[in-house]
Amino acid sequence: MSRYFCHDHPDVLALETTVVDARPGAVVLEQSPFHPGGGGQLADRGVVAWAGGEARVTGFETVDGRTWHLLGEPVEPSGVVRVAVDPEFRATQTELHTGAHVLNALVYQQFNGALLTGAQLGDDGTGRCDFDLPDVDNDRLRALEAALNDVIRQDLPVRYAWIPRDEAESQAGLLRSRSVAPPPSADGLIRIVEIVGLDRQACGGTHLTSTGRSRAIRILKIDNKGRHNRRVRYGLVALA
Ligand SMILES: [Zn+2]
């Protein structure tokens, strides 16, 4: 997985930087606080502002190891720019994505190492995870809601480590997704996310600093997707 600026500086959501390449409607920046999405997490949204104007950042495109920030208009900024991630959007993605970790950790532990086959977060405070679970009563999956919220109440800290790929592959359960194993970074290292006392797995997404920072989670729906897959939809409980 690529090593992003936001991995080392998750709290820096705005900064001043320089355009290193541009074409109409897209720029490459010397430094970027944006998370480009991946593993079901939606790409950050935000703005880039320069002396002559401002444009929305609408997406990302990585070509030859360089990340192009796609802009909402066919402008071509140059020189020094100020960039800012939409803080609310990032916060909700981070909260939902951390919830996905807790959910897939519980499924892995309680259903004999069942693997994740897909994940997708929405922009409406809900997300879904698909699991390879051929013979499971859906009521047992629904019952995970209590355990999920118990992990939130325990306020377990979240920590990171970068380890060599072969080490990650040799430890059962670290590469949790059945479909996509994250590619190693340029230095061959894989980022491991640990929810202390619960789970460790490879991931390049953004996470809360501890589980207790999440709102409560409801399991909204369980669908059978084909013979093998169960789709679990979940959502953050709206603040009263
Ligand atoms: Zn993650």
PDB file of C-alpha atoms and ligand atoms in Angstrom:
ATOM      1  CA  MET A   1       0.000   0.000   0.000  1.00  0.00           C
ATOM      2  CA  SER A   2       1.156   3.501  -0.621  1.00  0.00           C
ATOM      3  CA  ARG A   3       2.285   5.501   2.354  1.00  0.00           C
ATOM      4  CA  TYR A   4       0.196   8.643   2.469  1.00  0.00           C
ATOM      5  CA  PHE A   5       0.940  11.886   4.284  1.00  0.00           C
ATOM      6  CA  CYS A   6      -2.319  11.343   6.226  1.00  0.00           C
ATOM      7  CA  HIS A   7      -0.976   8.033   7.607  1.00  0.00           C
ATOM      8  CA  ASP A   8       1.676   9.950   9.520  1.00  0.00           C
ATOM      9  CA  HIS A   9      -0.338  13.139  10.057  1.00  0.00           C
ATOM     10  CA  PRO A  10      -4.005  12.150  10.344  1.00  0.00           C
ATOM     11  CA  ASP A  11      -4.927  15.405  12.083  1.00  0.00           C
ATOM     12  CA  VAL A  12      -3.460  17.715   9.451  1.00  0.00           C
ATOM     13  CA  LEU A  13      -6.412  18.435   7.176  1.00  0.00           C
ATOM     14  CA  ALA A  14      -5.211  21.711   5.634  1.00  0.00           C
ATOM     15  CA  LEU A  15      -1.806  22.854   4.454  1.00  0.00           C
ATOM     16  CA  GLU A  16       0.037  25.089   2.026  1.00  0.00           C
ATOM     17  CA  THR A  17       1.946  23.344  -0.719  1.00  0.00           C
ATOM     18  CA  THR A  18       3.207  23.715  -4.297  1.00  0.00           C
ATOM     19  CA  VAL A  19       1.817  22.476  -7.596  1.00  0.00           C
ATOM     20  CA  VAL A  20       4.407  20.171  -9.186  1.00  0.00           C
ATOM     21  CA  ASP A  21       2.376  19.314 -12.304  1.00  0.00           C
ATOM     22  CA  ALA A  22      -0.921  20.472 -13.780  1.00  0.00           C
ATOM     23  CA  ARG A  23      -3.277  19.927 -16.666  1.00  0.00           C
ATOM     24  CA  PRO A  24      -6.750  21.429 -17.127  1.00  0.00           C
ATOM     25  CA  GLY A  25      -8.829  20.175 -14.191  1.00  0.00           C
ATOM     26  CA  ALA A  26      -6.092  18.281 -12.349  1.00  0.00           C
ATOM     27  CA  VAL A  27      -2.965  18.905 -10.260  1.00  0.00           C
ATOM     28  CA  VAL A  28      -0.156  16.954  -8.658  1.00  0.00           C
ATOM     29  CA  LEU A  29       0.893  18.490  -5.333  1.00  0.00           C
ATOM     30  CA  GLU A  30       4.199  18.379  -3.502  1.00  0.00           C
ATOM     31  CA  GLN A  31       2.360  17.419  -0.309  1.00  0.00           C
ATOM     32  CA  SER A  32      -1.264  16.363   0.141  1.00  0.00           C
ATOM     33  CA  PRO A  33      -3.409  15.795   3.231  1.00  0.00           C
ATOM     34  CA  PHE A  34      -6.057  13.925   1.198  1.00  0.00           C
ATOM     35  CA  HIS A  35      -6.827  10.224   1.524  1.00  0.00           C
ATOM     36  CA  PRO A  36      -7.583   8.996  -2.015  1.00  0.00           C
ATOM     37  CA  GLY A  37      -9.913   6.240  -0.830  1.00  0.00           C
ATOM     38  CA  GLY A  38      -9.578   2.470  -1.097  1.00  0.00           C
ATOM     39  CA  GLY A  39     -10.741  -0.715   0.578  1.00  0.00           C
ATOM     40  CA  GLY A  40     -14.302   0.613   0.602  1.00  0.00           C
ATOM     41  CA  GLN A  41     -13.438   3.951   2.170  1.00  0.00           C
ATOM     42  CA  LEU A  42     -14.560   6.868  -0.005  1.00  0.00           C
ATOM     43  CA  ALA A  43     -11.946   9.366  -1.188  1.00  0.00           C
ATOM     44  CA  ASP A  44     -11.687  12.598   0.758  1.00  0.00           C
ATOM     45  CA  ARG A  45     -13.438  15.668  -0.560  1.00  0.00           C
ATOM     46  CA  GLY A  46     -12.196  19.217  -0.184  1.00  0.00           C
ATOM     47  CA  VAL A  47     -10.869  22.322  -1.917  1.00  0.00           C
ATOM     48  CA  VAL A  48      -7.718  23.708  -3.455  1.00  0.00           C
ATOM     49  CA  ALA A  49      -7.288  27.491  -3.406  1.00  0.00           C
ATOM     50  CA  TRP A  50      -4.658  29.614  -5.175  1.00  0.00           C
ATOM     51  CA  ALA A  51      -4.035  33.279  -5.905  1.00  0.00           C
ATOM     52  CA  GLY A  52      -6.451  33.241  -8.845  1.00  0.00           C
ATOM     53  CA  GLY A  53      -9.313  31.157  -7.478  1.00  0.00           C
ATOM     54  CA  GLU A  54     -10.576  28.023  -5.822  1.00  0.00           C
ATOM     55  CA  ALA A  55     -11.815  24.628  -7.011  1.00  0.00           C
ATOM     56  CA  ARG A  56     -13.363  21.570  -5.431  1.00  0.00           C
ATOM     57  CA  VAL A  57     -11.308  18.386  -5.262  1.00  0.00           C
ATOM     58  CA  THR A  58     -13.626  15.757  -6.723  1.00  0.00           C
ATOM     59  CA  GLY A  59     -11.456  12.656  -6.978  1.00  0.00           C
ATOM     60  CA  PHE A  60      -8.009  11.146  -7.404  1.00  0.00           C
ATOM     61  CA  GLU A  61      -6.132   9.283 -10.093  1.00  0.00           C
ATOM     62  CA  THR A  62      -2.793   7.608  -9.453  1.00  0.00           C
ATOM     63  CA  VAL A  63      -0.543   7.269 -12.492  1.00  0.00           C
ATOM     64  CA  ASP A  64       3.055   6.045 -12.233  1.00  0.00           C
ATOM     65  CA  GLY A  65       3.073   6.570  -8.489  1.00  0.00           C
ATOM     66  CA  ARG A  66       1.866  10.172  -8.710  1.00  0.00           C
ATOM     67  CA  THR A  67      -1.538  11.184  -7.377  1.00  0.00           C
ATOM     68  CA  TRP A  68      -3.525  13.586  -9.536  1.00  0.00           C
ATOM     69  CA  HIS A  69      -6.112  15.611  -7.640  1.00  0.00           C
ATOM     70  CA  LEU A  70      -9.105  15.972  -9.954  1.00  0.00           C
ATOM     71  CA  LEU A  71     -10.811  19.358  -9.789  1.00  0.00           C
ATOM     72  CA  GLY A  72     -14.428  20.373 -10.287  1.00  0.00           C
ATOM     73  CA  GLU A  73     -13.531  22.840 -13.039  1.00  0.00           C
ATOM     74  CA  PRO A  74     -11.101  22.786 -15.995  1.00  0.00           C
ATOM     75  CA  VAL A  75      -8.681  25.153 -14.241  1.00  0.00           C
ATOM     76  CA  GLU A  76      -4.898  24.777 -14.170  1.00  0.00           C
ATOM     77  CA  PRO A  77      -3.523  26.188 -10.897  1.00  0.00           C
ATOM     78  CA  SER A  78       0.208  26.756 -10.469  1.00  0.00           C
ATOM     79  CA  GLY A  79       2.602  27.872  -7.774  1.00  0.00           C
ATOM     80  CA  VAL A  80       1.650  27.887  -4.121  1.00  0.00           C
ATOM     81  CA  VAL A  81      -1.795  26.554  -3.233  1.00  0.00           C
ATOM     82  CA  ARG A  82      -3.732  26.018  -0.015  1.00  0.00           C
ATOM     83  CA  VAL A  83      -5.543  22.700   0.228  1.00  0.00           C
ATOM     84  CA  ALA A  84      -8.153  21.619   2.748  1.00  0.00           C
ATOM     85  CA  VAL A  85      -9.918  18.304   3.358  1.00  0.00           C
ATOM     86  CA  ASP A  86     -13.633  18.456   4.227  1.00  0.00           C
ATOM     87  CA  PRO A  87     -13.334  17.650   7.966  1.00  0.00           C
ATOM     88  CA  GLU A  88     -16.865  16.332   8.500  1.00  0.00           C
ATOM     89  CA  PHE A  89     -16.693  14.010   5.511  1.00  0.00           C
ATOM     90  CA  ARG A  90     -13.314  12.610   6.671  1.00  0.00           C
ATOM     91  CA  ALA A  91     -14.575  12.227  10.236  1.00  0.00           C
ATOM     92  CA  THR A  92     -17.637  10.230   9.214  1.00  0.00           C
ATOM     93  CA  GLN A  93     -15.642   7.988   6.850  1.00  0.00           C
ATOM     94  CA  THR A  94     -13.111   7.403   9.637  1.00  0.00           C
ATOM     95  CA  GLU A  95     -15.851   6.514  12.098  1.00  0.00           C
ATOM     96  CA  LEU A  96     -17.638   4.149   9.684  1.00  0.00           C
ATOM     97  CA  HIS A  97     -14.383   2.549   8.568  1.00  0.00           C
ATOM     98  CA  THR A  98     -13.299   1.923  12.160  1.00  0.00           C
ATOM     99  CA  GLY A  99     -16.693   0.300  12.693  1.00  0.00           C
ATOM    100  CA  ALA A 100     -16.003  -1.963   9.697  1.00  0.00           C
ATOM    101  CA  HIS A 101     -12.811  -3.136  11.421  1.00  0.00           C
ATOM    102  CA  VAL A 102     -14.682  -3.976  14.617  1.00  0.00           C
ATOM    103  CA  LEU A 103     -17.395  -5.783  12.654  1.00  0.00           C
ATOM    104  CA  ASN A 104     -15.000  -7.846  10.565  1.00  0.00           C
ATOM    105  CA  ALA A 105     -12.874  -8.634  13.639  1.00  0.00           C
ATOM    106  CA  LEU A 106     -15.946 -10.013  15.413  1.00  0.00           C
ATOM    107  CA  VAL A 107     -17.004 -12.013  12.354  1.00  0.00           C
ATOM    108  CA  TYR A 108     -13.478 -13.397  11.981  1.00  0.00           C
ATOM    109  CA  GLN A 109     -13.389 -14.460  15.636  1.00  0.00           C
ATOM    110  CA  GLN A 110     -16.908 -15.800  15.998  1.00  0.00           C
ATOM    111  CA  PHE A 111     -17.302 -17.494  12.604  1.00  0.00           C
ATOM    112  CA  ASN A 112     -14.113 -19.551  12.289  1.00  0.00           C
ATOM    113  CA  GLY A 113     -11.946 -17.044  10.476  1.00  0.00           C
ATOM    114  CA  ALA A 114     -14.568 -15.978   7.931  1.00  0.00           C
ATOM    115  CA  LEU A 115     -13.009 -13.492   5.515  1.00  0.00           C
ATOM    116  CA  LEU A 116     -14.205 -10.184   4.179  1.00  0.00           C
ATOM    117  CA  THR A 117     -15.129 -10.380   0.493  1.00  0.00           C
ATOM    118  CA  GLY A 118     -15.996  -6.724  -0.009  1.00  0.00           C
ATOM    119  CA  ALA A 119     -16.658  -3.449   1.764  1.00  0.00           C
ATOM    120  CA  GLN A 120     -18.214  -0.173   0.749  1.00  0.00           C
ATOM    121  CA  LEU A 121     -18.861   2.911   2.832  1.00  0.00           C
ATOM    122  CA  GLY A 122     -21.592   5.357   1.897  1.00  0.00           C
ATOM    123  CA  ASP A 123     -21.696   9.130   2.331  1.00  0.00           C
ATOM    124  CA  ASP A 124     -24.848   8.902   4.469  1.00  0.00           C
ATOM    125  CA  GLY A 125     -23.492   7.443   7.711  1.00  0.00           C
ATOM    126  CA  THR A 126     -23.948   3.828   6.624  1.00  0.00           C
ATOM    127  CA  GLY A 127     -21.682   1.147   5.202  1.00  0.00           C
ATOM    128  CA  ARG A 128     -21.665  -2.505   4.267  1.00  0.00           C
ATOM    129  CA  CYS A 129     -19.322  -5.443   4.592  1.00  0.00           C
ATOM    130  CA  ASP A 130     -19.614  -8.711   2.682  1.00  0.00           C
ATOM    131  CA  PHE A 131     -18.369 -11.911   4.276  1.00  0.00           C
ATOM    132  CA  ASP A 132     -17.695 -15.407   3.037  1.00  0.00           C
ATOM    133  CA  LEU A 133     -20.269 -17.093   5.280  1.00  0.00           C
ATOM    134  CA  PRO A 134     -22.107 -19.917   3.507  1.00  0.00           C
ATOM    135  CA  ASP A 135     -23.922 -21.591   6.425  1.00  0.00           C
ATOM    136  CA  VAL A 136     -24.800 -19.044   9.043  1.00  0.00           C
ATOM    137  CA  ASP A 137     -28.106 -18.096  10.589  1.00  0.00           C
ATOM    138  CA  ASN A 138     -28.618 -14.404   9.904  1.00  0.00           C
ATOM    139  CA  ASP A 139     -29.875 -13.910  13.466  1.00  0.00           C
ATOM    140  CA  ARG A 140     -26.387 -14.770  14.708  1.00  0.00           C
ATOM    141  CA  LEU A 141     -25.021 -11.966  12.523  1.00  0.00           C
ATOM    142  CA  ARG A 142     -27.670  -9.531  13.787  1.00  0.00           C
ATOM    143  CA  ALA A 143     -26.676 -10.431  17.332  1.00  0.00           C
ATOM    144  CA  LEU A 144     -23.194  -9.005  16.681  1.00  0.00           C
ATOM    145  CA  GLU A 145     -24.666  -5.547  17.249  1.00  0.00           C
ATOM    146  CA  ALA A 146     -24.357  -5.916  21.030  1.00  0.00           C
ATOM    147  CA  ALA A 147     -20.722  -7.049  20.812  1.00  0.00           C
ATOM    148  CA  LEU A 148     -19.930  -4.218  18.392  1.00  0.00           C
ATOM    149  CA  ASN A 149     -21.257  -1.589  20.761  1.00  0.00           C
ATOM    150  CA  ASP A 150     -19.515  -3.267  23.671  1.00  0.00           C
ATOM    151  CA  VAL A 151     -16.174  -2.784  21.844  1.00  0.00           C
ATOM    152  CA  ILE A 152     -17.089   0.897  21.363  1.00  0.00           C
ATOM    153  CA  ARG A 153     -17.851   1.228  25.081  1.00  0.00           C
ATOM    154  CA  GLN A 154     -14.523  -0.393  26.002  1.00  0.00           C
ATOM    155  CA  ASP A 155     -12.749   2.468  24.180  1.00  0.00           C
ATOM    156  CA  LEU A 156      -9.900   0.279  22.867  1.00  0.00           C
ATOM    157  CA  PRO A 157      -6.917   2.255  21.509  1.00  0.00           C
ATOM    158  CA  VAL A 158      -5.913   1.981  17.831  1.00  0.00           C
ATOM    159  CA  ARG A 159      -2.219   1.646  16.920  1.00  0.00           C
ATOM    160  CA  TYR A 160      -0.140   1.248  13.765  1.00  0.00           C
ATOM    161  CA  ALA A 161       2.960  -0.606  12.634  1.00  0.00           C
ATOM    162  CA  TRP A 162       4.672  -1.046   9.257  1.00  0.00           C
ATOM    163  CA  ILE A 163       5.978  -4.588   8.742  1.00  0.00           C
ATOM    164  CA  PRO A 164       7.579  -6.467   5.814  1.00  0.00           C
ATOM    165  CA  ARG A 165       5.119  -8.097   3.419  1.00  0.00           C
ATOM    166  CA  ASP A 166       6.376 -11.667   3.945  1.00  0.00           C
ATOM    167  CA  GLU A 167       5.935 -11.225   7.698  1.00  0.00           C
ATOM    168  CA  ALA A 168       2.354 -10.034   7.133  1.00  0.00           C
ATOM    169  CA  GLU A 169       1.631 -13.025   4.890  1.00  0.00           C
ATOM    170  CA  SER A 170       2.993 -15.494   7.431  1.00  0.00           C
ATOM    171  CA  GLN A 171       0.629 -14.368  10.207  1.00  0.00           C
ATOM    172  CA  ALA A 172      -2.873 -15.793   9.889  1.00  0.00           C
ATOM    173  CA  GLY A 173      -5.600 -13.191   9.679  1.00  0.00           C
ATOM    174  CA  LEU A 174      -3.513 -10.107   8.985  1.00  0.00           C
ATOM    175  CA  LEU A 175      -4.537  -9.996   5.312  1.00  0.00           C
ATOM    176  CA  ARG A 176      -8.241 -10.120   6.023  1.00  0.00           C
ATOM    177  CA  SER A 177      -9.804  -9.386   2.685  1.00  0.00           C
ATOM    178  CA  ARG A 178     -10.338 -12.356   0.435  1.00  0.00           C
ATOM    179  CA  SER A 179     -10.441 -10.307  -2.746  1.00  0.00           C
ATOM    180  CA  VAL A 180      -7.876  -7.571  -2.317  1.00  0.00           C
ATOM    181  CA  ALA A 181      -4.547  -7.848  -0.545  1.00  0.00           C
ATOM    182  CA  PRO A 182      -3.063  -4.375  -0.259  1.00  0.00           C
ATOM    183  CA  PRO A 183       0.043  -3.913  -2.420  1.00  0.00           C
ATOM    184  CA  PRO A 184       3.179  -3.083  -0.412  1.00  0.00           C
ATOM    185  CA  SER A 185       4.497   0.474  -0.270  1.00  0.00           C
ATOM    186  CA  ALA A 186       7.592   1.482  -2.236  1.00  0.00           C
ATOM    187  CA  ASP A 187       9.785   0.248   0.640  1.00  0.00           C
ATOM    188  CA  GLY A 188       8.004  -3.165   0.703  1.00  0.00           C
ATOM    189  CA  LEU A 189       6.235  -2.549   3.993  1.00  0.00           C
ATOM    190  CA  ILE A 190       2.580  -3.189   4.832  1.00  0.00           C
ATOM    191  CA  ARG A 191       0.663  -1.054   7.289  1.00  0.00           C
ATOM    192  CA  ILE A 192      -0.875  -2.973  10.158  1.00  0.00           C
ATOM    193  CA  VAL A 193      -3.759  -1.464  12.097  1.00  0.00           C
ATOM    194  CA  GLU A 194      -4.241  -2.818  15.606  1.00  0.00           C
ATOM    195  CA  ILE A 195      -7.329  -2.344  17.732  1.00  0.00           C
ATOM    196  CA  VAL A 196      -5.559  -3.202  20.956  1.00  0.00           C
ATOM    197  CA  GLY A 197      -6.980  -6.309  22.576  1.00  0.00           C
ATOM    198  CA  LEU A 198      -9.284  -7.089  19.639  1.00  0.00           C
ATOM    199  CA  ASP A 199      -7.650  -7.332  16.240  1.00  0.00           C
ATOM    200  CA  ARG A 200      -4.717  -6.668  13.914  1.00  0.00           C
ATOM    201  CA  GLN A 201      -5.050  -6.402  10.151  1.00  0.00           C
ATOM    202  CA  ALA A 202      -3.423  -4.806   7.126  1.00  0.00           C
ATOM    203  CA  CYS A 203      -5.141  -1.578   6.084  1.00  0.00           C
ATOM    204  CA  GLY A 204      -4.353   1.748   4.466  1.00  0.00           C
ATOM    205  CA  GLY A 205      -7.492   3.595   5.578  1.00  0.00           C
ATOM    206  CA  THR A 206      -8.150   6.206   8.259  1.00  0.00           C
ATOM    207  CA  HIS A 207      -9.202   5.180  11.779  1.00  0.00           C
ATOM    208  CA  LEU A 208     -10.319   6.718  15.037  1.00  0.00           C
ATOM    209  CA  THR A 209      -7.637   6.934  17.752  1.00  0.00           C
ATOM    210  CA  SER A 210      -9.803   4.693  19.959  1.00  0.00           C
ATOM    211  CA  THR A 211     -13.066   2.817  19.496  1.00  0.00           C
ATOM    212  CA  GLY A 212     -14.855   4.924  22.115  1.00  0.00           C
ATOM    213  CA  ARG A 213     -14.775   7.918  19.776  1.00  0.00           C
ATOM    214  CA  SER A 214     -17.392   6.218  17.593  1.00  0.00           C
ATOM    215  CA  ARG A 215     -21.090   6.740  17.884  1.00  0.00           C
ATOM    216  CA  ALA A 216     -23.118   3.625  18.571  1.00  0.00           C
ATOM    217  CA  ILE A 217     -23.685   1.344  15.563  1.00  0.00           C
ATOM    218  CA  ARG A 218     -26.846  -0.407  14.430  1.00  0.00           C
ATOM    219  CA  ILE A 219     -26.891  -3.435  12.177  1.00  0.00           C
ATOM    220  CA  LEU A 220     -29.519  -2.377   9.650  1.00  0.00           C
ATOM    221  CA  LYS A 221     -29.910  -5.342   7.329  1.00  0.00           C
ATOM    222  CA  ILE A 222     -28.452  -8.732   6.419  1.00  0.00           C
ATOM    223  CA  ASP A 223     -28.735  -9.911   2.823  1.00  0.00           C
ATOM    224  CA  ASN A 224     -27.732 -13.182   1.230  1.00  0.00           C
ATOM    225  CA  LYS A 225     -25.599 -12.394  -1.796  1.00  0.00           C
ATOM    226  CA  GLY A 226     -25.251 -15.619  -3.707  1.00  0.00           C
ATOM    227  CA  ARG A 227     -24.550 -18.941  -1.979  1.00  0.00           C
ATOM    228  CA  HIS A 228     -21.474 -17.836  -0.107  1.00  0.00           C
ATOM    229  CA  ASN A 229     -21.771 -14.177   0.736  1.00  0.00           C
ATOM    230  CA  ARG A 230     -23.638 -12.364   3.471  1.00  0.00           C
ATOM    231  CA  ARG A 231     -23.926  -8.621   3.203  1.00  0.00           C
ATOM    232  CA  VAL A 232     -24.122  -6.782   6.534  1.00  0.00           C
ATOM    233  CA  ARG A 233     -25.369  -3.189   6.353  1.00  0.00           C
ATOM    234  CA  TYR A 234     -24.686  -1.016   9.358  1.00  0.00           C
ATOM    235  CA  GLY A 235     -25.093   2.606  10.292  1.00  0.00           C
ATOM    236  CA  LEU A 236     -24.018   5.154  12.872  1.00  0.00           C
ATOM    237  CA  VAL A 237     -26.727   6.083  15.304  1.00  0.00           C
ATOM    238  CA  ALA A 238     -27.581   9.737  14.727  1.00  0.00           C
ATOM    239  CA  LEU A 239     -26.733  12.065  17.568  1.00  0.00           C
ATOM    240  CA  ALA A 240     -29.821  13.046  19.491  1.00  0.00           C
TER     241      ALA A 240
HETATM  242 ZN    ZN B   1      -8.729   0.295   8.094  1.00  0.00          ZN
END
